[in-house]
XYZ file of C-alpha atoms in Angstrom:
678
model
C -21.336 -10.377 -25.172
C -20.482 -7.187 -23.329
C -23.437 -5.124 -21.926
C -23.238 -1.817 -20.639
C -25.104 0.660 -18.685
C -25.063 4.188 -17.327
C -22.515 4.575 -14.294
C -24.703 4.774 -11.076
C -22.131 6.094 -8.485
C -19.403 5.022 -6.196
C -15.834 4.269 -6.830
C -15.575 2.204 -10.097
C -12.537 0.768 -8.537
C -13.870 -0.071 -5.145
C -13.368 -3.747 -4.027
C -16.735 -5.919 -3.466
C -18.752 -5.342 -0.239
C -16.907 -6.811 2.834
C -19.346 -9.131 4.293
C -17.044 -9.942 7.350
C -18.351 -7.159 9.347
C -21.917 -7.969 8.317
C -21.674 -11.554 9.500
C -20.201 -10.695 12.766
C -22.856 -8.303 13.655
C -25.366 -10.719 12.722
C -23.857 -13.818 14.187
C -23.905 -11.450 17.412
C -27.436 -10.874 16.970
C -28.450 -14.421 16.147
C -26.838 -15.488 19.418
C -28.606 -13.064 21.459
C -32.024 -14.607 20.218
C -32.657 -12.742 16.962
C -33.590 -14.656 14.121
C -31.122 -14.110 10.879
C -33.648 -12.188 9.045
C -33.792 -9.587 11.933
C -30.335 -9.697 12.671
C -29.687 -8.532 8.930
C -32.147 -5.937 8.785
C -30.725 -4.706 12.365
C -27.082 -4.687 10.566
C -28.494 -2.903 7.360
C -30.396 -0.119 10.029
C -27.160 0.299 12.117
C -24.762 0.110 9.237
C -20.858 -0.761 9.414
C -17.778 1.230 10.846
C -17.580 3.075 7.744
C -20.729 2.840 6.097
C -23.824 4.844 6.770
C -27.231 2.712 8.000
C -30.463 2.713 6.800
C -31.515 4.861 10.594
C -28.258 7.446 9.262
C -30.130 7.735 5.686
C -33.549 7.639 7.057
C -32.614 10.736 9.700
C -31.300 12.717 6.793
C -34.517 12.151 4.945
C -36.535 13.651 7.732
C -33.887 16.258 8.252
C -34.340 17.600 4.576
C -38.293 17.445 4.947
C -38.202 19.406 8.339
C -35.911 22.286 6.267
C -38.143 22.627 3.469
C -40.965 23.153 5.879
C -39.210 25.277 8.141
C -37.678 27.534 5.521
C -40.646 28.164 3.220
C -44.050 29.965 3.037
C -46.204 29.491 0.557
C -47.375 33.180 -0.148
C -44.421 34.180 -2.515
C -46.921 34.565 -5.322
C -49.147 36.654 -3.485
C -45.847 38.801 -2.192
C -44.885 39.314 -5.783
C -48.124 40.193 -6.982
C -48.446 42.791 -4.324
C -44.806 44.373 -5.136
C -45.926 44.641 -8.511
C -49.277 46.319 -7.687
C -47.699 48.763 -5.211
C -45.244 49.294 -8.059
C -48.316 50.324 -10.704
C -50.052 52.328 -8.214
C -46.890 54.306 -6.974
C -45.949 55.194 -10.775
C -49.571 55.831 -11.462
C -50.158 58.162 -8.792
C -46.366 59.690 -9.842
C -47.995 60.191 -13.324
C -51.127 61.787 -12.091
C -48.966 64.614 -10.226
C -47.093 65.575 -12.684
C -49.464 65.481 -15.893
C -50.420 69.286 -15.648
C -52.591 68.892 -18.925
C -55.072 66.479 -17.147
C -58.268 67.897 -15.956
C -58.697 68.467 -12.149
C -61.471 66.711 -11.523
C -60.380 63.703 -13.582
C -57.108 63.941 -11.637
C -59.074 63.713 -8.230
C -61.144 61.076 -9.155
C -58.525 58.683 -10.318
C -56.650 60.016 -7.166
C -59.384 58.760 -4.885
C -59.915 55.659 -6.819
C -56.228 54.453 -6.255
C -56.385 55.624 -2.395
C -59.846 53.634 -2.148
C -58.407 50.325 -3.438
C -59.337 47.339 -1.224
C -57.076 46.034 1.391
C -56.996 42.603 -0.616
C -54.459 42.104 -3.140
C -56.871 40.093 -5.123
C -59.474 42.738 -4.887
C -57.230 45.457 -5.660
C -55.961 43.450 -8.804
C -59.511 42.750 -9.885
C -60.975 46.401 -9.355
C -58.179 47.535 -11.507
C -58.751 45.264 -14.533
C -60.856 47.892 -16.192
C -58.998 51.101 -15.115
C -57.088 53.343 -17.654
C -53.589 53.666 -16.856
C -51.994 57.039 -17.708
C -48.389 55.956 -16.612
C -46.650 53.601 -18.980
C -44.524 52.101 -16.396
C -47.798 51.474 -14.275
C -49.462 49.901 -17.249
C -46.500 47.593 -17.669
C -46.189 46.417 -14.088
C -50.157 45.629 -14.184
C -49.648 43.601 -17.176
C -46.847 41.840 -15.550
C -49.259 40.661 -12.772
C -51.522 38.964 -15.300
C -48.536 37.485 -17.111
C -47.184 36.353 -13.834
C -50.189 34.751 -12.497
C -50.516 32.785 -15.697
C -46.935 31.494 -15.927
C -47.501 30.579 -12.142
C -50.536 28.670 -12.831
C -48.920 26.832 -15.669
C -45.659 26.135 -13.375
C -47.744 24.287 -10.852
C -48.942 21.807 -13.124
C -45.687 22.105 -15.864
C -42.338 22.451 -14.201
C -40.090 25.027 -15.568
C -43.200 26.787 -17.289
C -42.510 29.909 -15.449
C -38.956 30.509 -17.111
C -40.008 29.357 -20.397
C -42.966 31.744 -21.092
C -41.171 34.843 -19.397
C -41.491 37.673 -22.244
C -43.926 35.243 -23.734
C -45.907 36.481 -26.948
C -49.676 36.156 -27.695
C -48.517 33.331 -30.085
C -46.716 31.530 -27.255
C -49.782 31.947 -24.878
C -51.916 30.833 -27.741
C -49.578 27.671 -28.087
C -50.119 26.926 -24.441
C -53.940 27.096 -24.835
C -53.918 24.796 -27.756
C -51.674 22.168 -26.202
C -54.177 22.428 -22.640
C -57.261 21.966 -24.990
C -55.476 19.298 -26.942
C -54.262 17.427 -24.057
C -57.748 17.453 -22.324
C -58.970 15.791 -25.309
C -56.417 13.178 -25.019
C -56.912 12.641 -21.404
C -60.935 12.107 -22.118
C -60.339 9.786 -24.902
C -57.987 7.843 -22.826
C -60.599 7.601 -19.806
C -63.295 6.459 -22.416
C -61.546 3.515 -23.994
C -57.878 4.066 -24.407
C -55.432 6.209 -26.842
C -53.522 4.500 -29.240
C -49.462 4.679 -29.678
C -49.927 6.739 -32.815
C -52.466 9.057 -31.139
C -50.074 9.586 -28.314
C -47.212 9.929 -30.810
C -48.954 12.519 -32.523
C -49.831 14.451 -29.611
C -45.781 14.397 -28.682
C -44.571 15.247 -31.822
C -46.809 18.558 -31.792
C -46.733 19.410 -28.117
C -43.554 17.447 -26.692
C -41.489 20.777 -26.111
C -43.811 21.196 -23.353
C -42.909 17.954 -21.560
C -38.964 17.742 -21.000
C -39.393 14.450 -19.069
C -40.221 13.041 -22.768
C -42.770 10.396 -21.184
C -42.497 7.206 -23.552
C -45.963 6.244 -23.519
C -49.271 7.158 -22.172
C -48.826 6.008 -18.452
C -45.703 7.832 -18.027
C -47.385 11.092 -19.338
C -50.328 10.187 -16.776
C -47.781 9.564 -13.828
C -45.778 12.641 -14.028
C -48.820 14.734 -14.674
C -51.055 13.552 -12.126
C -47.904 13.661 -9.484
C -47.375 17.465 -10.259
C -51.247 18.022 -9.992
C -52.001 16.387 -6.853
C -48.751 18.395 -5.384
C -50.787 21.578 -6.768
C -53.700 20.295 -4.717
C -51.848 19.878 -1.650
C -50.446 23.132 -2.128
C -53.734 24.739 -2.320
C -54.803 22.572 0.831
C -52.055 23.960 2.925
C -52.631 27.563 2.226
C -54.792 29.383 4.788
C -58.485 30.166 3.770
C -57.844 33.733 3.204
C -54.609 32.672 0.716
C -56.967 30.581 -0.923
C -59.514 32.903 -1.591
C -57.141 35.285 -2.865
C -55.107 33.044 -5.117
C -58.802 31.883 -6.615
C -59.802 35.388 -7.570
C -56.211 36.474 -8.688
C -56.217 33.146 -11.170
C -59.230 34.764 -13.061
C -56.609 37.282 -14.209
C -54.031 35.074 -15.322
C -53.137 36.162 -19.106
C -55.865 38.648 -18.725
C -58.607 35.631 -19.348
C -60.409 32.991 -17.394
C -59.647 30.486 -20.244
C -56.469 29.368 -18.757
C -58.179 28.427 -15.558
C -60.807 26.506 -17.168
C -58.504 24.304 -19.170
C -56.344 23.671 -15.760
C -59.204 22.991 -13.891
C -60.704 20.391 -16.523
C -57.343 18.827 -16.723
C -57.249 18.538 -12.855
C -60.751 16.857 -12.711
C -59.568 14.434 -15.971
C -56.192 13.275 -13.858
C -58.222 13.208 -10.632
C -60.343 10.600 -12.146
C -57.534 8.583 -14.108
C -55.169 8.616 -10.917
C -57.364 8.336 -7.652
C -54.604 6.762 -5.954
C -52.411 9.839 -5.697
C -52.843 12.121 -2.569
C -55.181 14.885 -3.526
C -56.332 15.646 0.175
C -52.992 15.997 1.948
C -51.680 19.326 3.171
C -48.348 20.398 4.988
C -47.514 23.098 7.481
C -45.142 25.463 6.288
C -43.524 27.791 8.789
C -40.642 29.641 7.060
C -40.222 33.138 5.688
C -38.669 32.198 2.042
C -41.971 32.972 0.220
C -42.372 30.403 -2.674
C -44.404 30.908 -5.970
C -46.790 28.467 -6.871
C -44.596 26.460 -9.086
C -42.042 26.259 -6.760
C -44.252 25.371 -4.090
C -45.852 22.809 -6.105
C -42.088 21.259 -6.527
C -41.863 21.509 -2.756
C -44.757 19.502 -2.277
C -43.318 17.242 -4.632
C -39.980 16.833 -2.750
C -42.098 16.166 0.574
C -43.930 13.482 -1.248
C -40.673 11.874 -2.548
C -39.206 12.216 0.980
C -42.320 10.437 2.427
C -41.798 7.601 -0.094
C -38.118 7.418 0.710
C -38.747 7.425 4.525
C -41.292 4.583 3.838
C -38.643 2.772 1.527
C -35.899 3.213 4.068
C -37.930 2.157 7.073
C -38.393 -1.570 5.427
C -41.353 -1.964 7.763
C -43.763 -4.128 5.176
C -43.668 -7.646 4.681
C -41.115 -8.660 1.969
C -39.381 -5.394 2.155
C -35.903 -5.497 0.439
C -33.275 -2.790 -0.187
C -34.155 -2.842 -3.967
C -37.314 -0.991 -2.983
C -35.094 2.266 -2.471
C -35.283 4.448 -5.193
C -31.739 5.569 -5.913
C -32.478 8.453 -8.250
C -34.782 10.142 -5.646
C -32.278 9.671 -3.037
C -29.678 11.151 -5.008
C -31.877 14.124 -5.814
C -32.889 14.633 -2.335
C -29.686 13.892 -0.235
C -27.043 13.890 -2.745
C -24.668 11.232 -4.610
C -23.122 10.044 -1.324
C -26.468 9.252 0.205
C -27.500 7.082 -2.878
C -24.032 5.401 -2.962
C -24.468 4.385 0.529
C -27.661 2.886 -0.244
C -26.190 0.998 -3.394
C -23.760 -0.453 -1.122
C -26.580 -1.530 1.318
C -28.414 -2.998 -1.762
C -25.093 -4.959 -2.826
C -24.781 -5.909 0.748
C -27.925 -7.453 1.119
C -27.772 -9.111 -2.082
C -24.636 -10.602 -1.349
C -25.729 -12.024 2.133
C -28.842 -13.833 0.348
C -27.058 -14.848 -2.551
C -23.869 -16.000 -1.622
C -24.857 -18.983 0.616
C -24.365 -17.154 4.042
C -28.161 -17.208 4.699
C -30.549 -20.242 3.779
C -33.761 -20.480 4.018
C -35.114 -23.795 5.874
C -38.019 -25.673 5.170
C -40.428 -23.351 7.502
C -39.472 -20.581 5.069
C -37.234 -18.873 7.941
C -33.914 -17.849 7.086
C -30.867 -19.169 9.037
C -27.091 -19.037 9.079
C -25.924 -21.520 6.901
C -22.496 -23.807 7.647
C -20.568 -21.073 5.301
C -21.663 -18.555 7.438
C -21.223 -20.274 10.738
C -17.536 -21.142 9.707
C -16.892 -17.326 9.077
C -18.326 -16.267 12.218
C -16.224 -18.797 14.119
C -13.131 -17.342 12.404
C -13.866 -14.214 13.481
C -14.505 -15.284 16.912
C -11.260 -17.543 16.966
C -9.559 -14.425 15.872
C -10.703 -12.737 18.732
C -9.565 -15.152 21.113
C -6.334 -15.342 19.325
C -6.072 -11.200 20.067
C -6.914 -12.034 23.571
C -4.112 -14.733 23.797
C -1.499 -13.198 21.809
C 0.535 -12.468 24.906
C 0.944 -16.164 26.032
C 3.762 -18.068 24.587
C 3.263 -21.536 24.055
C 6.000 -24.214 23.972
C 7.599 -25.573 20.813
C 5.726 -28.759 19.182
C 7.730 -31.944 19.388
C 8.919 -33.243 16.008
C 8.401 -36.766 16.028
C 6.520 -38.650 13.512
C 3.667 -41.449 13.980
C 0.602 -42.519 12.393
C -0.961 -39.077 13.770
C 1.734 -36.697 12.506
C 0.988 -33.847 10.469
C 3.419 -31.756 8.343
C 3.550 -28.313 9.675
C 4.782 -26.745 6.514
C 8.169 -26.275 7.620
C 11.489 -28.028 7.362
C 14.508 -28.828 9.596
C 18.027 -30.504 9.336
C 18.187 -34.009 9.499
C 19.423 -35.869 12.521
C 20.409 -39.543 13.294
C 17.303 -41.393 13.762
C 15.048 -39.133 11.804
C 12.419 -41.374 9.444
C 10.523 -38.324 8.113
C 10.719 -37.959 4.598
C 13.365 -35.655 2.793
C 12.200 -31.906 2.008
C 13.751 -32.837 -1.616
C 13.759 -28.922 -2.627
C 15.411 -27.461 0.407
C 17.890 -30.337 0.498
C 18.805 -30.039 -3.196
C 18.991 -26.000 -2.720
C 21.146 -26.456 0.361
C 23.592 -28.730 -2.099
C 23.737 -25.782 -4.637
C 24.287 -23.436 -2.237
C 27.003 -24.853 -0.635
C 28.636 -25.709 -4.421
C 27.326 -23.093 -6.715
C 29.745 -24.303 -9.576
C 28.501 -28.008 -9.396
C 25.999 -27.337 -11.858
C 28.340 -25.790 -14.204
C 29.889 -29.596 -14.794
C 33.101 -28.543 -12.916
C 32.576 -30.174 -9.605
C 32.173 -34.081 -9.805
C 32.655 -34.452 -13.487
C 29.985 -35.012 -15.943
C 27.565 -37.718 -16.117
C 25.928 -39.416 -18.871
C 24.815 -36.953 -21.752
C 26.712 -34.390 -20.319
C 24.558 -33.792 -17.437
C 26.138 -32.195 -14.186
C 26.124 -34.318 -11.126
C 25.343 -33.010 -7.816
C 26.572 -34.453 -4.600
C 24.523 -34.157 -1.300
C 26.288 -34.531 1.857
C 24.724 -35.224 4.887
C 24.481 -31.626 6.261
C 22.531 -30.647 3.180
C 19.577 -33.151 3.963
C 16.544 -31.404 5.419
C 13.432 -33.451 6.261
C 9.801 -32.492 6.306
C 8.664 -31.202 10.000
C 6.060 -32.671 11.303
C 3.851 -32.483 14.716
C 2.710 -35.216 17.123
C -0.677 -35.604 17.315
C -2.752 -37.363 20.035
C -6.499 -37.652 19.398
C -9.012 -36.089 21.819
C -12.693 -36.246 22.768
C -13.277 -32.955 23.947
C -16.700 -32.568 25.925
C -17.905 -28.733 26.359
C -20.553 -28.614 28.880
C -22.355 -24.972 28.734
C -24.646 -24.079 31.456
C -28.241 -22.689 29.838
C -30.060 -22.085 32.926
C -31.906 -18.940 33.285
C -29.032 -17.065 35.424
C -27.061 -17.305 32.296
C -29.362 -15.187 30.411
C -30.346 -13.070 33.158
C -27.059 -12.159 33.911
C -25.572 -11.389 30.472
C -23.572 -14.619 29.947
C -25.618 -15.833 27.285
C -24.077 -14.568 24.199
C -20.523 -14.820 25.314
C -21.227 -18.535 26.336
C -22.018 -19.119 22.593
C -19.258 -17.255 21.453
C -17.131 -19.569 23.279
C -18.696 -22.606 22.045
C -18.534 -21.333 18.479
C -14.577 -20.591 18.767
C -13.719 -23.752 20.387
C -15.831 -25.536 17.509
C -14.356 -23.350 15.028
C -10.658 -24.318 16.414
C -11.382 -28.025 16.462
C -12.513 -28.283 12.928
C -10.121 -26.159 11.317
C -6.792 -27.217 13.252
C -7.707 -30.524 15.145
C -9.902 -32.289 12.757
C -8.810 -35.580 14.223
C -10.346 -34.304 17.561
C -13.873 -35.108 18.245
C -15.981 -32.190 19.902
C -19.334 -32.586 21.513
C -21.377 -29.430 22.890
C -23.661 -30.357 25.800
C -26.182 -27.727 26.741
C -27.468 -28.174 30.677
C -30.186 -26.632 32.193
C -33.259 -28.489 33.947
C -31.945 -31.308 31.829
C -29.288 -31.477 29.462
C -28.681 -32.411 25.675
C -26.303 -32.937 23.097
C -26.585 -30.055 20.553
C -24.679 -29.169 17.317
C -23.292 -25.963 17.090
C -25.968 -24.288 14.648
C -28.686 -25.437 17.253
C -26.479 -23.749 20.185
C -26.082 -20.714 18.077
C -29.589 -20.251 17.518
C -30.687 -21.100 20.944
C -33.364 -18.549 22.509
C -32.748 -17.855 26.184
C -34.123 -20.644 28.662
C -35.860 -19.365 31.477
C -36.219 -22.789 33.347
C -34.980 -22.813 36.592
C -32.535 -25.712 37.075
C -28.618 -26.759 36.636
C -28.645 -30.327 36.086
C -24.669 -30.719 35.822
C -25.280 -34.457 36.685
C -27.132 -35.028 33.356
C -24.495 -33.211 31.435
C -21.760 -35.288 32.862
C -23.755 -38.400 32.172
C -23.938 -37.259 28.449
C -19.921 -36.348 28.463
C -19.224 -39.837 29.908
C -21.200 -41.597 27.308
C -19.471 -39.590 24.446
C -15.799 -40.457 26.148
C -16.838 -44.170 26.217
C -17.539 -44.103 22.560
C -13.900 -42.972 21.831
C -11.584 -45.224 23.975
C -8.505 -44.398 22.164
C -9.090 -40.479 22.499
C -7.935 -38.534 25.512
C -10.839 -37.358 27.115
C -11.289 -33.655 27.918
C -13.978 -32.093 30.018
C -14.418 -28.337 30.032
C -17.594 -27.337 31.963
C -18.936 -23.641 31.733
C -20.960 -22.564 34.643
C -22.275 -20.204 36.652
C -24.137 -21.952 39.570
C -23.950 -25.071 41.729
C -25.983 -28.245 40.533
C -29.797 -27.642 41.228
C -31.099 -30.657 39.688
C -30.171 -34.335 38.975
C -31.994 -37.268 36.920
C -33.799 -39.802 38.757
C -33.663 -43.351 37.805
C -36.902 -43.059 35.921
C -35.428 -40.302 33.850
C -37.767 -37.531 35.843
C -35.797 -34.355 36.660
C -35.605 -33.806 40.441
C -34.938 -30.215 41.422
C -34.303 -28.625 44.632
C -32.839 -24.975 45.465
C -30.902 -24.817 47.525
C -28.713 -27.681 46.131
C -29.810 -30.909 47.744
C -27.107 -33.354 49.258
C -28.410 -35.849 46.853
C -28.112 -33.671 43.707
C -24.323 -32.943 44.675
C -23.946 -36.667 45.459
C -25.034 -37.278 41.835
C -22.959 -34.791 40.366
C -19.768 -36.065 42.134
C -20.319 -39.602 41.258
C -20.445 -38.768 37.531
C -17.247 -36.595 37.740
C -15.320 -39.488 39.659
C -16.517 -41.777 36.496
C -15.041 -38.772 34.200
C -11.695 -39.161 36.267
C -11.622 -42.817 36.053
C -11.842 -42.681 32.201
C -8.760 -40.268 32.304
C -10.526 -37.059 31.573
C -8.532 -33.533 32.084
C -11.028 -31.265 33.604
C -11.324 -27.579 33.872
C -14.138 -25.814 35.232
C -15.031 -22.375 34.285
C -16.913 -20.201 37.004
C -18.827 -17.451 35.910
C -19.812 -15.065 38.695
C -18.492 -14.055 42.018
C -20.686 -15.855 44.533
C -18.193 -16.996 47.319
C -20.173 -20.627 47.805
C -20.123 -21.359 44.169
C -16.305 -20.633 44.274
C -15.804 -23.155 47.085
C -18.010 -25.683 45.446
C -16.208 -25.685 42.098
C -12.650 -25.471 43.843
C -13.475 -28.421 45.640
C -14.958 -30.335 42.637
C -11.524 -29.404 40.279
C -9.117 -30.573 43.347
C -11.136 -33.902 43.635
C -10.421 -35.001 40.029
C -6.758 -33.106 39.681
C -8.446 -30.614 37.622
C -8.277 -26.676 37.639
C -10.629 -24.012 38.042
C -10.637 -20.876 36.057
C -12.695 -17.894 36.810
C -12.333 -15.379 33.728
C -13.928 -12.178 32.877
C -16.769 -12.771 30.244
C -14.694 -10.929 27.829
C -11.850 -13.578 28.189
C -14.417 -16.527 28.430
C -13.548 -17.910 24.981
C -9.750 -17.403 25.380
C -9.872 -19.245 28.806
C -11.650 -22.307 27.493
C -9.690 -22.610 24.087
C -6.299 -22.034 26.045
C -7.356 -24.959 28.404
C -8.152 -26.830 25.123
C -4.715 -26.272 23.806
C -3.027 -26.721 27.310
C -4.785 -30.604 27.387
C -3.039 -31.108 24.119
C 0.104 -31.508 25.841
C 3.391 -29.346 25.487
C 3.251 -30.075 21.767
C 0.819 -27.127 21.582
C 1.828 -23.750 20.394
C -0.701 -20.770 19.926
C 1.330 -19.024 17.127
C 1.020 -22.303 14.938
C -2.348 -22.980 15.551
C -3.537 -19.166 14.810
C -1.086 -17.982 12.726
C -3.062 -18.651 9.684
C -5.537 -16.043 11.007
C -3.096 -13.178 10.376
C -1.746 -14.720 7.159
C 0.928 -16.503 8.726
C 1.283 -13.960 11.327
C 5.262 -14.544 11.396
C 5.766 -11.214 13.328
C 2.784 -11.390 15.423
C 3.009 -13.528 18.392
C 5.395 -13.289 21.256
């Protein structure tokens, strides 16, 4: 059964979120020592190449908040009242001057009364409440003041009332008073023990026009009213003492009766008792020049509260925070639909990372990169290696077959002595192309049941192309001493190990790879362990122990070609004693050097092809590594950090012999890459 829901923004034809960039960024942070959870949070915070992150959205929220405060002021209603008051007084004075029938004493008294009005707008409005206006224009302007105050006070609690009640009749005002009275009765009954659904529906049937939000139950009604009333209180708190005093005095003139203020005060008290969790005591500092009325000011305070809530949601700072916590409707209202689409994409990205198997939760409850994520990350790193090696040309592979022969996916012409299986489709196609009429039965005659005979000649035959494979046992020794972390070589080392691991597992499945980390002591590690390994600050470069483990690994695979790859930035400063204790000395002690050389010689006797990758520019280290490499007829490579992965992978491929071609082993990373390699 199909289910439909409201469209929530974005490109409806857009493909699912691409996790490649996210996984690469998360993997880099994990290798730098972050937990996967923190790494994911950091990516969501930064965003992607074409994707706004949480920090960008939070910046826009803060900018929007600052704009509201710097553009607006809260004295808009007071300014409008003062303009109407000045208009009324000016019209009245004009009428007094023109009215020649008026008694001079009465005129003088009235002019004196107008001239001596208090400086306070509220006090002046109050003093003129009993004034007998002679000018119809003045009387109308003064009545507008009372009407404006009533509409503004209602607009504070019920958005849109200022416009809805413009030009309201006495019946309209009476309907408002009745609604407020019924609402307060409803609130008080709810506080006393609850309101039934029927009572709520009766109230909405009678007064629903005052609530365009169309609340579905009592709780929704309470929430919307309390949020607006709390914002109105915060607006009052944000005014200067003088502004508050004037407003309270003016409020008594609303609709020409204090009854409106009494009902509103009663409603505020009820709402505060029912929703004490709302912010009833906050305040803001408005610094702009654009005056806002009471309703607009309350709306601005609501916007500020919503922006504060969005800032908290986007911060994702509390335990268990999720992108699903972000209110997309509020974000769209405050920043526009583009921001909501960006946040929704981040939500989908987080959900995909958690639900697609790239992150898994361990027995301790912490998130970890899954094997699936490791493969994806390894593929990305291998692609980077391929980019760096794309200028190198590898020799064509030999095409002899054997027990280790693997099909390449291509075929070639048969040559005398070939024992490879025929590529039947290609062979038949060649025969047909050579004699297109053969299938029509006019060449070679007809066989049984009228089936045409197709004659195959030697030149038509193609065989399945294979590549000779010799199994290799590869030991990658990576230095994990404190200098690697101190000099920024920690992450490149891990990237190199992961790229090599991916290549062996995906393209040379018959080879065996062992990762050995050597610092103060050495240990064999799985790729997941090495990738998540935090920087170690123990002093010591125990190459001796690492070579011991490598030789043990080589002996377990006597029929494989040993390949020894050593990545280090320092001379050996530690070795294992016969009792298993670590012996450390700096500068390097001759005994430590002797132990390391002895194990290197043992690797050479096992037939290991050895390559040292020297990191750093220390001349002493260069001389030592060079002498070690020459001793076993190996090589020393001194790559830049960015090229370390390419150097190690290239050395491994070279160890596979002239049958290795970079194009054949990396072409699939580019969908075949047939035009990519030189």
